[in-house]
Amino acid sequence: MKILLRLKYLGTDFCGWQYQPNARTVQGTLTEAAEKLFGEHSDITGCSRTDSGVHANDFAATVELSKTANRIPLERIPTAFAPFLPNDISVSSAEAVSDGFHPRYDVKYKEYIYKIHVAPIRDPFLFGRVWHYDRRLLPDAAERMNECATALIGAHDFASFMAAGSKIEDTVRTVKYCTVEQNDDIITVKIAANGFLYNMVRIIAGTLVLAGAGKLDKGGMEKIIASKNRAAAGLTAPPDGLYLNKVIY
Amino acid sequence: MKILLRLKYLGTDFCGWQYQPNARTVQGTLTEAAEKLFGEHSDITGCSRTDSGVHANDFAATVELSKTANRIPLERIPTAFAPFLPNDISVSSAEAVSDGFHPRYDVKYKEYIYKIHVAPIRDPFLFGRVWHYDRRLLPDAAERMNECATALIGAHDFASFMAAGSKIEDTVRTVKYCTVEQNDDIITVKIAANGFLYNMVRIIAGTLVLAGAGKLDKGGMEKIIASKNRAAAGLTAPPDGLYLNKVIY
């Protein structure tokens, strides 16, 4: 049977999602835990490949078990996993899915959030969990960024927001929404799309801060999109502030 | 000159505040950083001795400099410290104080908060930062705990809430306020007093959860206080949930 797990993880001490033989990865750690829990090796497939240092409030992954392996009621799987998982991963829920279900190909859309801590001094409680941005932003930075972000909504060729050297050919994606809000000294970018190019959210965050500094407006953002040129966009914001926040099937 | 620093630190990777020759402590780390920043060794005195794993949103400490050592304007000290401090400590502010000022003896009162995460599954983002409490509490746990906590307010002999084996003789302290609130699945105990006995807040937190489970009411709390017997109170809650939150002079 195939079980869809929802996970949370703090990405700081992981070399990303995808299994690597000599590195601590979320997939590798989860695979080991599942083997202990279910008493058999099972293939685990994720909804995306988060990078080193990137977090997940809601990551989706399937575990494929032989028919006899799971004797644990689905609703008890999250607590049953806990003793086999390190403190930086937890399983939030488990549900049965059909054998044909694919956690990556069947995604309708995903939502990411990107957190920017705007303050002269870094906060020990936020280390690794935000982009600490100590350069000057305007007092109405979040409003400016939010206005600028509207240019991203809809179907566009996002080639300008893809890491240089990526081999993806179809760079058109549909952004469902992209909003920017500020709470105290944290600016949060929230973006949902049917798919994301490599480093897309981090490059968008690194570009939106230019709007917060008064150096980019919506028209400028439209030009960056139209250029289909990575060099036209801003820097790639660090992984620390990025959270996969929702996966919708 | 004497400078009063306000600090924040994540206590997880520190063996508490107080200097120890072979352990990573906040005092030791800050002393080293101050030596690099000011170019001379200086004595650093803290407002209290937080234990291993205990955090501070606002810790106060003085640094004593020879008259010639500080060429840095006070308002720039927080950012000037940053390059010399690890990611789990930051300096929030610096102000000049008189030579006679003592950061421990001159405290009017201190406020601690204690965070309890009430959920069946632990949250990777809260690890080390809360007491993960997976046993059952009543739906109105926070209200019950808040009512029970009113018994603590005022001047009392808090011997029941002092770690066994402490050598303090005068165990009377005055609690200014003690409140309990819940936000989502976090219950926060907030308590201010003119002084605290060893482990006092952690034993209070470990006792108040009994009220949240319906096993203790205000009258029961009054009896625990009157008993002056450590064994009458609840367990010592772990250091993870404890934050020194305010120090008032």
CSV table of C-alpha atoms in Angstrom, one decimal:
chain,number,residue,atom,x,y,z
A,1,MET,CA,0.0,0.0,0.0
A,2,LYS,CA,1.0,3.6,-0.5
A,3,ILE,CA,0.9,6.1,2.3
A,4,LEU,CA,1.1,9.8,1.9
A,5,LEU,CA,3.0,11.4,4.8
A,6,ARG,CA,3.0,15.1,5.7
A,7,LEU,CA,6.3,16.2,7.3
A,8,LYS,CA,7.8,19.2,9.0
A,9,TYR,CA,11.5,19.7,9.2
A,10,LEU,CA,14.0,22.2,10.2
A,11,GLY,CA,16.4,22.2,7.3
A,12,THR,CA,19.4,23.7,9.0
A,13,ASP,CA,21.3,20.5,9.7
A,14,PHE,CA,20.2,18.6,6.5
A,15,CYS,CA,21.9,18.6,3.1
A,16,GLY,CA,18.5,19.0,1.6
A,17,TRP,CA,15.8,16.4,0.9
A,18,GLN,CA,17.4,14.1,-1.7
A,19,TYR,CA,19.3,11.0,-0.6
A,20,GLN,CA,23.1,11.2,-0.8
A,21,PRO,CA,25.3,8.3,0.3
A,22,ASN,CA,27.6,10.3,2.6
A,23,ALA,CA,25.4,13.2,3.8
A,24,ARG,CA,22.6,13.7,6.2
A,25,THR,CA,19.5,14.2,4.1
A,26,VAL,CA,15.8,14.3,5.0
A,27,GLN,CA,15.0,11.4,2.5
A,28,GLY,CA,17.8,9.3,3.9
A,29,THR,CA,16.8,9.9,7.5
A,30,LEU,CA,13.1,9.3,6.8
A,31,THR,CA,13.9,6.1,4.9
A,32,GLU,CA,15.9,4.7,7.8
A,33,ALA,CA,13.1,5.6,10.3
A,34,ALA,CA,10.4,4.0,8.1
A,35,GLU,CA,12.5,0.8,7.8
A,36,LYS,CA,12.6,0.6,11.6
A,37,LEU,CA,8.9,1.5,12.0
A,38,PHE,CA,7.5,-0.8,9.3
A,39,GLY,CA,10.0,-3.5,9.6
A,40,GLU,CA,10.9,-3.5,5.8
A,41,HIS,CA,12.8,-1.3,3.4
A,42,SER,CA,10.4,0.9,1.4
A,43,ASP,CA,10.9,3.5,-1.3
A,44,ILE,CA,10.2,7.0,-0.2
A,45,THR,CA,9.3,9.6,-2.9
A,46,GLY,CA,9.1,13.3,-2.1
A,47,CYS,CA,7.0,16.2,-3.5
A,48,SER,CA,10.1,18.2,-4.4
A,49,ARG,CA,13.8,18.4,-3.7
A,50,THR,CA,14.4,21.1,-1.1
A,51,ASP,CA,18.0,22.4,-0.9
A,52,SER,CA,20.4,22.3,1.9
A,53,GLY,CA,19.2,24.6,4.7
A,54,VAL,CA,15.7,25.0,3.4
A,55,HIS,CA,12.8,24.1,5.8
A,56,ALA,CA,9.4,22.6,5.5
A,57,ASN,CA,6.3,23.3,7.4
A,58,ASP,CA,4.5,20.9,5.1
A,59,PHE,CA,6.4,18.5,2.9
A,60,ALA,CA,4.6,15.6,1.3
A,61,ALA,CA,6.2,12.2,0.6
A,62,THR,CA,4.9,8.7,-0.1
A,63,VAL,CA,6.1,5.5,1.4
A,64,GLU,CA,5.4,2.3,-0.5
A,65,LEU,CA,4.9,-0.8,1.7
A,66,SER,CA,4.3,-4.4,0.8
A,67,LYS,CA,0.7,-5.4,1.7
A,68,THR,CA,1.7,-7.1,4.9
A,69,ALA,CA,4.0,-4.5,6.4
A,70,ASN,CA,1.8,-1.9,7.9
A,71,ARG,CA,0.0,-3.0,11.0
A,72,ILE,CA,-0.2,0.5,12.4
A,73,PRO,CA,-3.5,2.4,12.1
A,74,LEU,CA,-2.9,5.4,9.9
A,75,GLU,CA,-3.9,8.0,12.5
A,76,ARG,CA,-1.2,6.5,14.9
A,77,ILE,CA,1.6,6.7,12.3
A,78,PRO,CA,2.7,10.2,13.3
A,79,THR,CA,3.3,9.4,16.9
A,80,ALA,CA,4.7,5.9,16.0
A,81,PHE,CA,7.3,7.6,13.8
A,82,ALA,CA,8.5,10.0,16.5
A,83,PRO,CA,10.9,7.6,18.4
A,84,PHE,CA,12.7,6.8,15.2
A,85,LEU,CA,13.1,10.3,13.9
A,86,PRO,CA,15.6,12.9,15.1
A,87,ASN,CA,14.3,16.1,16.7
A,88,ASP,CA,14.5,18.1,13.5
A,89,ILE,CA,11.9,16.0,11.6
A,90,SER,CA,8.3,15.2,12.5
A,91,VAL,CA,5.5,13.4,10.7
A,92,SER,CA,2.2,15.4,11.0
A,93,SER,CA,-0.2,13.1,9.3
A,94,ALA,CA,-0.5,9.9,7.2
A,95,GLU,CA,-3.2,8.9,4.7
A,96,ALA,CA,-3.7,6.0,2.3
A,97,VAL,CA,-3.4,6.9,-1.4
A,98,SER,CA,-3.9,4.9,-4.5
A,99,ASP,CA,-1.0,3.0,-6.1
A,100,GLY,CA,-1.1,5.4,-9.0
A,101,PHE,CA,-0.6,8.5,-6.9
A,102,HIS,CA,2.7,10.4,-7.3
A,103,PRO,CA,3.7,13.0,-4.7
A,104,ARG,CA,5.5,15.1,-7.3
A,105,TYR,CA,3.6,14.8,-10.5
A,106,ASP,CA,0.2,15.0,-8.9
A,107,VAL,CA,0.8,18.4,-7.1
A,108,LYS,CA,-1.7,21.0,-8.1
A,109,TYR,CA,0.3,23.8,-6.5
A,110,LYS,CA,2.8,24.4,-3.8
A,111,GLU,CA,3.1,27.4,-1.5
A,112,TYR,CA,6.4,28.6,-0.2
A,113,ILE,CA,7.1,31.3,2.3
A,114,TYR,CA,10.3,33.3,2.5
A,115,LYS,CA,11.1,35.2,5.8
A,116,ILE,CA,13.3,38.3,5.9
A,117,HIS,CA,14.4,39.6,9.2
A,118,VAL,CA,14.9,43.4,8.8
A,119,ALA,CA,17.0,44.6,11.7
A,120,PRO,CA,20.4,46.0,12.4
A,121,ILE,CA,21.3,43.2,14.8
A,122,ARG,CA,20.7,39.5,14.2
A,123,ASP,CA,18.4,37.6,16.6
A,124,PRO,CA,19.9,34.4,18.1
A,125,PHE,CA,16.4,32.8,18.1
A,126,LEU,CA,16.1,33.3,14.3
A,127,PHE,CA,19.5,32.1,13.2
A,128,GLY,CA,19.2,29.7,10.3
A,129,ARG,CA,15.5,30.4,10.1
A,130,VAL,CA,15.4,33.8,8.3
A,131,TRP,CA,17.4,35.9,6.0
A,132,HIS,CA,18.9,38.5,8.3
A,133,TYR,CA,18.8,41.7,6.2
A,134,ASP,CA,20.7,44.5,7.8
A,135,ARG,CA,20.8,46.9,4.9
A,136,ARG,CA,18.4,49.8,4.7
A,137,LEU,CA,14.8,49.2,3.6
A,138,LEU,CA,12.2,52.0,3.3
A,139,PRO,CA,9.6,52.2,6.1
A,140,ASP,CA,6.9,51.0,3.7
A,141,ALA,CA,9.1,48.3,2.2
A,142,ALA,CA,6.5,45.5,2.6
A,143,GLU,CA,3.8,47.5,0.7
A,144,ARG,CA,6.3,48.3,-2.1
A,145,MET,CA,7.4,44.7,-2.3
A,146,ASN,CA,3.7,43.5,-2.3
A,147,GLU,CA,2.9,45.9,-5.1
A,148,CYS,CA,6.0,44.8,-7.1
A,149,ALA,CA,5.1,41.2,-6.5
A,150,THR,CA,1.8,41.5,-8.4
A,151,ALA,CA,3.8,41.5,-11.6
A,152,LEU,CA,4.7,37.9,-10.9
A,153,ILE,CA,1.1,36.6,-10.8
A,154,GLY,CA,-0.1,34.6,-13.7
A,155,ALA,CA,1.6,32.5,-16.4
A,156,HIS,CA,5.0,33.8,-17.3
A,157,ASP,CA,8.3,32.6,-18.5
A,158,PHE,CA,10.3,32.8,-15.3
A,159,ALA,CA,13.7,32.2,-16.9
A,160,SER,CA,15.1,35.3,-15.2
A,161,PHE,CA,14.3,33.6,-11.9
A,162,MET,CA,16.1,30.3,-12.5
A,163,ALA,CA,19.6,29.5,-11.2
A,164,ALA,CA,22.1,29.9,-14.0
A,165,GLY,CA,23.1,26.6,-15.5
A,166,SER,CA,19.7,24.8,-14.9
A,167,LYS,CA,18.8,22.4,-17.7
A,168,ILE,CA,15.1,22.9,-17.6
A,169,GLU,CA,13.8,23.8,-21.1
A,170,ASP,CA,10.2,24.9,-20.3
A,171,THR,CA,10.5,27.8,-18.0
A,172,VAL,CA,6.9,28.9,-18.0
A,173,ARG,CA,5.2,28.6,-14.6
A,174,THR,CA,1.9,29.9,-13.3
A,175,VAL,CA,2.0,31.9,-10.1
A,176,LYS,CA,-1.3,31.7,-8.3
A,177,TYR,CA,-0.6,34.4,-5.8
A,178,CYS,CA,2.4,36.3,-4.4
A,179,THR,CA,2.0,38.5,-1.4
A,180,VAL,CA,4.3,40.3,1.0
A,181,GLU,CA,3.4,41.2,4.6
A,182,GLN,CA,5.3,42.6,7.5
A,183,ASN,CA,4.9,41.6,11.2
A,184,ASP,CA,7.2,43.4,13.6
A,185,ASP,CA,10.6,43.1,11.9
A,186,ILE,CA,9.8,40.0,9.8
A,187,ILE,CA,8.8,40.5,6.2
A,188,THR,CA,7.2,37.4,4.7
A,189,VAL,CA,6.9,36.7,1.0
A,190,LYS,CA,4.2,34.1,0.3
A,191,ILE,CA,4.1,32.6,-3.2
A,192,ALA,CA,2.1,29.7,-4.7
A,193,ALA,CA,2.6,28.2,-8.2
A,194,ASN,CA,2.0,25.1,-10.1
A,195,GLY,CA,5.7,24.5,-10.2
A,196,PHE,CA,8.9,26.3,-9.3
A,197,LEU,CA,12.2,26.6,-11.2
A,198,TYR,CA,15.5,25.9,-9.4
A,199,ASN,CA,16.1,28.7,-6.8
A,200,MET,CA,13.0,30.6,-8.1
A,201,VAL,CA,11.7,31.7,-4.8
A,202,ARG,CA,15.1,32.6,-3.5
A,203,ILE,CA,15.8,34.8,-6.6
A,204,ILE,CA,12.3,36.3,-6.3
A,205,ALA,CA,13.0,37.2,-2.6
A,206,GLY,CA,16.4,38.6,-3.6
A,207,THR,CA,14.7,40.7,-6.2
A,208,LEU,CA,11.8,41.9,-4.1
A,209,VAL,CA,14.1,43.4,-1.5
A,210,LEU,CA,15.2,45.8,-4.2
A,211,ALA,CA,11.6,47.1,-4.3
A,212,GLY,CA,11.8,47.4,-0.5
A,213,ALA,CA,14.8,49.6,-0.9
A,214,GLY,CA,13.0,51.8,-3.5
A,215,LYS,CA,15.2,50.5,-6.4
A,216,LEU,CA,12.5,48.5,-8.2
A,217,ASP,CA,8.8,49.0,-9.0
A,218,LYS,CA,6.2,46.9,-10.7
A,219,GLY,CA,7.2,48.1,-14.1
A,220,GLY,CA,10.8,47.2,-13.4
A,221,MET,CA,9.7,43.7,-12.3
A,222,GLU,CA,7.8,43.3,-15.6
A,223,LYS,CA,10.9,44.2,-17.5
A,224,ILE,CA,13.0,41.7,-15.5
A,225,ILE,CA,10.4,38.9,-16.4
A,226,ALA,CA,10.4,40.0,-20.0
A,227,SER,CA,14.2,39.9,-20.3
A,228,LYS,CA,14.3,36.1,-19.6
A,229,ASN,CA,17.8,36.9,-18.3
A,230,ARG,CA,19.0,35.7,-14.9
A,231,ALA,CA,21.4,38.6,-14.7
A,232,ALA,CA,18.5,41.1,-14.8
A,233,ALA,CA,17.0,39.8,-11.5
A,234,GLY,CA,18.4,40.3,-7.9
A,235,LEU,CA,20.7,38.0,-6.0
A,236,THR,CA,19.8,34.5,-4.8
A,237,ALA,CA,18.6,35.0,-1.2
A,238,PRO,CA,20.1,32.4,1.3
A,239,PRO,CA,18.2,29.1,1.9
A,240,ASP,CA,17.7,30.0,5.6
A,241,GLY,CA,14.5,32.0,5.0
A,242,LEU,CA,12.8,29.5,2.7
A,243,TYR,CA,10.0,27.2,3.9
A,244,LEU,CA,7.9,24.8,1.8
A,245,ASN,CA,4.6,25.8,3.4
A,246,LYS,CA,1.8,23.9,1.7
A,247,VAL,CA,1.5,21.1,-0.9
A,248,ILE,CA,-1.9,20.9,-2.5
A,249,TYR,CA,-3.1,17.9,-4.6
B,1,MET,CA,33.9,52.9,33.0
B,2,LYS,CA,31.0,50.5,33.5
B,3,ILE,CA,28.7,49.5,30.7
B,4,LEU,CA,25.4,47.7,31.1
B,5,LEU,CA,24.8,45.4,28.2
B,6,ARG,CA,21.4,43.8,27.4
B,7,LEU,CA,21.8,40.4,25.7
B,8,LYS,CA,19.7,37.8,24.0
B,9,TYR,CA,20.8,34.2,23.8
B,10,LEU,CA,19.6,30.8,22.8
B,11,GLY,CA,20.7,28.6,25.7
B,12,THR,CA,20.6,25.3,23.9
B,13,ASP,CA,24.3,25.0,23.2
B,14,PHE,CA,25.5,26.8,26.4
B,15,CYS,CA,26.3,25.2,29.7
B,16,GLY,CA,24.5,28.1,31.3
B,17,TRP,CA,25.7,31.7,32.0
B,18,GLN,CA,28.5,31.2,34.5
B,19,TYR,CA,32.1,30.8,33.4
B,20,GLN,CA,33.5,27.2,33.6
B,21,PRO,CA,37.1,26.5,32.4
B,22,ASN,CA,36.2,23.6,30.1
B,23,ALA,CA,32.7,24.3,29.0
B,24,ARG,CA,31.0,26.7,26.6
B,25,THR,CA,29.2,29.3,28.7
B,26,VAL,CA,27.6,32.6,27.9
B,27,GLN,CA,29.8,34.5,30.3
B,28,GLY,CA,33.0,32.9,28.9
B,29,THR,CA,31.9,33.6,25.3
B,30,LEU,CA,31.0,37.2,26.1
B,31,THR,CA,34.2,37.8,28.0
B,32,GLU,CA,36.2,36.6,25.0
B,33,ALA,CA,34.2,38.7,22.6
B,34,ALA,CA,34.5,41.8,24.8
B,35,GLU,CA,38.3,41.3,25.0
B,36,LYS,CA,38.5,41.3,21.2
B,37,LEU,CA,36.2,44.3,20.8
B,38,PHE,CA,37.6,46.6,23.5
B,39,GLY,CA,41.2,45.4,23.3
B,40,GLU,CA,41.6,44.6,26.9
B,41,HIS,CA,40.4,41.9,29.4
B,42,SER,CA,37.4,43.1,31.4
B,43,ASP,CA,35.3,41.6,34.1
B,44,ILE,CA,31.8,40.7,33.1
B,45,THR,CA,29.1,40.4,35.8
B,46,GLY,CA,25.7,39.0,35.1
B,47,CYS,CA,22.3,39.7,36.5
B,48,SER,CA,21.7,36.0,37.3
B,49,ARG,CA,23.1,32.5,36.6
B,50,THR,CA,20.9,30.9,34.1
B,51,ASP,CA,21.3,27.1,33.9
B,52,SER,CA,22.3,25.0,31.0
B,53,GLY,CA,19.7,25.1,28.2
B,54,VAL,CA,17.9,28.1,29.6
B,55,HIS,CA,17.4,31.1,27.2
B,56,ALA,CA,17.3,34.8,27.6
B,57,ASN,CA,15.3,37.4,25.7
B,58,ASP,CA,16.8,40.0,27.9
B,59,PHE,CA,19.8,39.3,30.1
B,60,ALA,CA,21.7,42.2,31.8
B,61,ALA,CA,25.4,42.1,32.4
B,62,THR,CA,28.0,44.8,33.1
B,63,VAL,CA,31.5,45.1,31.5
B,64,GLU,CA,34.1,47.1,33.4
B,65,LEU,CA,36.6,48.9,31.2
B,66,SER,CA,39.7,50.9,32.0
B,67,LYS,CA,39.0,54.6,31.2
B,68,THR,CA,40.9,54.5,27.9
B,69,ALA,CA,39.6,51.3,26.5
B,70,ASN,CA,36.2,52.2,25.0
B,71,ARG,CA,36.4,54.3,21.9
B,72,ILE,CA,33.2,53.0,20.6
B,73,PRO,CA,30.1,55.1,20.9
B,74,LEU,CA,27.6,53.3,23.2
B,75,GLU,CA,24.8,53.1,20.5
B,76,ARG,CA,27.2,51.3,18.2
B,77,ILE,CA,28.3,48.7,20.7
B,78,PRO,CA,25.6,46.2,19.7
B,79,THR,CA,26.5,46.1,16.1
B,80,ALA,CA,30.3,46.3,16.9
B,81,PHE,CA,29.9,43.2,19.1
B,82,ALA,CA,28.2,41.1,16.4
B,83,PRO,CA,31.4,40.0,14.5
B,84,PHE,CA,32.9,38.7,17.7
B,85,LEU,CA,29.9,36.8,18.9
B,86,PRO,CA,28.6,33.4,17.8
B,87,ASN,CA,25.1,33.2,16.2
B,88,ASP,CA,23.4,32.2,19.5
B,89,ILE,CA,24.2,35.4,21.4
B,90,SER,CA,23.5,39.0,20.5
B,91,VAL,CA,23.9,42.3,22.3
B,92,SER,CA,20.7,44.4,22.1
B,93,SER,CA,21.8,47.6,23.8
B,94,ALA,CA,24.6,49.2,25.8
B,95,GLU,CA,24.3,52.1,28.3
B,96,ALA,CA,26.8,53.7,30.7
B,97,VAL,CA,26.2,53.0,34.4
B,98,SER,CA,27.8,54.3,37.6
B,99,ASP,CA,30.8,52.4,39.1
B,100,GLY,CA,28.6,51.5,42.1
B,101,PHE,CA,26.0,49.8,39.9
B,102,HIS,CA,25.7,46.0,40.4
B,103,PRO,CA,23.7,44.0,37.8
B,104,ARG,CA,22.6,41.4,40.3
B,105,TYR,CA,22.1,43.3,43.6
B,106,ASP,CA,20.4,46.3,42.0
B,107,VAL,CA,17.7,44.3,40.2
B,108,LYS,CA,14.2,45.5,41.3
B,109,TYR,CA,12.5,42.5,39.7
B,110,LYS,CA,13.0,40.0,36.9
B,111,GLU,CA,10.4,38.4,34.6
B,112,TYR,CA,10.7,34.9,33.3
B,113,ILE,CA,8.5,33.1,30.8
B,114,TYR,CA,8.1,29.4,30.6
B,115,LYS,CA,6.7,27.9,27.3
B,116,ILE,CA,4.8,24.6,27.3
B,117,HIS,CA,4.0,23.1,23.9
B,118,VAL,CA,0.8,21.1,24.3
B,119,ALA,CA,0.6,18.7,21.4
B,120,PRO,CA,0.8,14.9,20.7
B,121,ILE,CA,3.7,15.4,18.2
B,122,ARG,CA,6.7,17.5,18.8
B,123,ASP,CA,7.5,20.4,16.5
B,124,PRO,CA,11.0,20.4,14.9
B,125,PHE,CA,10.9,24.2,15.0
B,126,LEU,CA,10.4,24.3,18.7
B,127,PHE,CA,12.9,21.7,19.8
B,128,GLY,CA,15.0,22.9,22.7
B,129,ARG,CA,12.8,26.0,22.9
B,130,VAL,CA,9.7,24.7,24.8
B,131,TRP,CA,8.7,21.9,27.1
B,132,HIS,CA,7.0,19.5,24.8
B,133,TYR,CA,4.1,18.2,26.9
B,134,ASP,CA,2.3,15.3,25.2
B,135,ARG,CA,0.2,14.1,28.2
B,136,ARG,CA,-3.4,15.1,28.4
B,137,LEU,CA,-4.4,18.5,29.6
B,138,LEU,CA,-8.0,19.8,29.9
B,139,PRO,CA,-9.4,22.0,27.2
B,140,ASP,CA,-9.4,25.0,29.6
B,141,ALA,CA,-6.0,24.1,31.0
B,142,ALA,CA,-4.6,27.6,30.7
B,143,GLU,CA,-7.5,29.2,32.6
B,144,ARG,CA,-7.2,26.6,35.3
B,145,MET,CA,-3.4,27.2,35.5
B,146,ASN,CA,-3.9,31.0,35.6
B,147,GLU,CA,-6.4,30.7,38.4
B,148,CYS,CA,-4.1,28.4,40.4
B,149,ALA,CA,-1.1,30.7,39.8
B,150,THR,CA,-2.8,33.6,41.7
B,151,ALA,CA,-1.9,31.7,44.9
B,152,LEU,CA,1.7,32.5,44.1
B,153,ILE,CA,1.3,36.2,44.0
B,154,GLY,CA,2.7,38.2,46.9
B,155,ALA,CA,5.4,37.6,49.6
B,156,HIS,CA,5.6,33.9,50.5
B,157,ASP,CA,8.1,31.4,51.7
B,158,PHE,CA,8.8,29.5,48.4
B,159,ALA,CA,10.8,26.6,50.0
B,160,SER,CA,8.5,24.1,48.3
B,161,PHE,CA,9.7,25.5,44.9
B,162,MET,CA,13.4,25.3,45.5
B,163,ALA,CA,15.6,22.6,44.2
B,164,ALA,CA,16.4,20.1,47.0
B,165,GLY,CA,19.8,20.6,48.4
B,166,SER,CA,20.0,24.4,47.9
B,167,LYS,CA,21.8,26.2,50.7
B,168,ILE,CA,19.7,29.4,50.6
B,169,GLU,CA,18.4,30.2,54.1
B,170,ASP,CA,15.9,33.0,53.4
B,171,THR,CA,13.4,31.4,51.0
B,172,VAL,CA,10.9,34.3,51.1
B,173,ARG,CA,10.4,36.0,47.8
B,174,THR,CA,7.8,38.4,46.5
B,175,VAL,CA,6.0,37.4,43.3
B,176,LYS,CA,4.7,40.6,41.5
B,177,TYR,CA,2.6,38.7,39.0
B,178,CYS,CA,2.1,35.2,37.6
B,179,THR,CA,-0.2,34.7,34.6
B,180,VAL,CA,-0.8,31.8,32.3
B,181,GLU,CA,-2.0,32.3,28.7
B,182,GLN,CA,-2.5,30.0,25.7
B,183,ASN,CA,-1.8,30.9,22.1
B,184,ASP,CA,-2.5,28.0,19.6
B,185,ASP,CA,-0.8,25.1,21.2
B,186,ILE,CA,1.7,27.0,23.4
B,187,ILE,CA,0.9,27.7,27.0
B,188,THR,CA,3.0,30.5,28.4
B,189,VAL,CA,3.6,31.1,32.1
B,190,LYS,CA,4.8,34.6,32.9
B,191,ILE,CA,6.2,35.3,36.3
B,192,ALA,CA,7.9,38.3,37.9
B,193,ALA,CA,9.5,38.5,41.3
B,194,ASN,CA,12.1,40.4,43.3
B,195,GLY,CA,14.2,37.2,43.3
B,196,PHE,CA,14.0,33.6,42.4
B,197,LEU,CA,15.1,30.5,44.3
B,198,TYR,CA,17.1,27.8,42.4
B,199,ASN,CA,14.8,26.1,39.9
B,200,MET,CA,11.8,28.0,41.2
B,201,VAL,CA,10.2,28.8,37.8
B,202,ARG,CA,10.8,25.3,36.5
B,203,ILE,CA,9.2,23.8,39.6
B,204,ILE,CA,6.3,26.2,39.4
B,205,ALA,CA,5.8,25.3,35.7
B,206,GLY,CA,5.9,21.6,36.6
B,207,THR,CA,3.3,22.2,39.3
B,208,LEU,CA,1.0,24.4,37.3
B,209,VAL,CA,0.6,21.6,34.6
B,210,LEU,CA,-1.1,19.6,37.4
B,211,ALA,CA,-3.8,22.3,37.5
B,212,GLY,CA,-4.0,22.1,33.7
B,213,ALA,CA,-4.7,18.4,34.1
B,214,GLY,CA,-7.4,19.0,36.7
B,215,LYS,CA,-5.3,17.6,39.6
B,216,LEU,CA,-4.6,20.9,41.5
B,217,ASP,CA,-6.6,24.0,42.2
B,218,LYS,CA,-5.8,27.3,44.0
B,219,GLY,CA,-6.5,25.8,47.4
B,220,GLY,CA,-4.1,22.9,46.6
B,221,MET,CA,-1.4,25.4,45.5
B,222,GLU,CA,-1.8,27.3,48.8
B,223,LYS,CA,-1.3,24.1,50.7
B,224,ILE,CA,1.9,23.3,48.7
B,225,ILE,CA,3.3,26.8,49.5
B,226,ALA,CA,2.3,26.3,53.2
B,227,SER,CA,4.0,22.9,53.4
B,228,LYS,CA,7.5,24.4,52.7
B,229,ASN,CA,8.3,21.0,51.4
B,230,ARG,CA,9.8,20.4,47.9
B,231,ALA,CA,8.2,17.0,47.7
B,232,ALA,CA,4.7,18.6,47.8
B,233,ALA,CA,5.2,20.4,44.5
B,234,GLY,CA,5.3,19.0,41.0
B,235,LEU,CA,8.3,18.0,39.0
B,236,THR,CA,11.1,20.3,37.8
B,237,ALA,CA,10.1,21.2,34.2
B,238,PRO,CA,13.0,21.0,31.7
B,239,PRO,CA,15.2,24.0,31.1
B,240,ASP,CA,14.2,24.2,27.4
B,241,GLY,CA,11.0,26.2,28.0
B,242,LEU,CA,12.6,28.8,30.3
B,243,TYR,CA,13.4,32.3,29.2
B,244,LEU,CA,14.7,35.2,31.3
B,245,ASN,CA,12.4,37.8,29.7
B,246,LYS,CA,13.0,41.2,31.4
B,247,VAL,CA,15.3,42.6,34.0
B,248,ILE,CA,14.1,45.7,35.7
B,249,TYR,CA,16.4,48.0,37.7
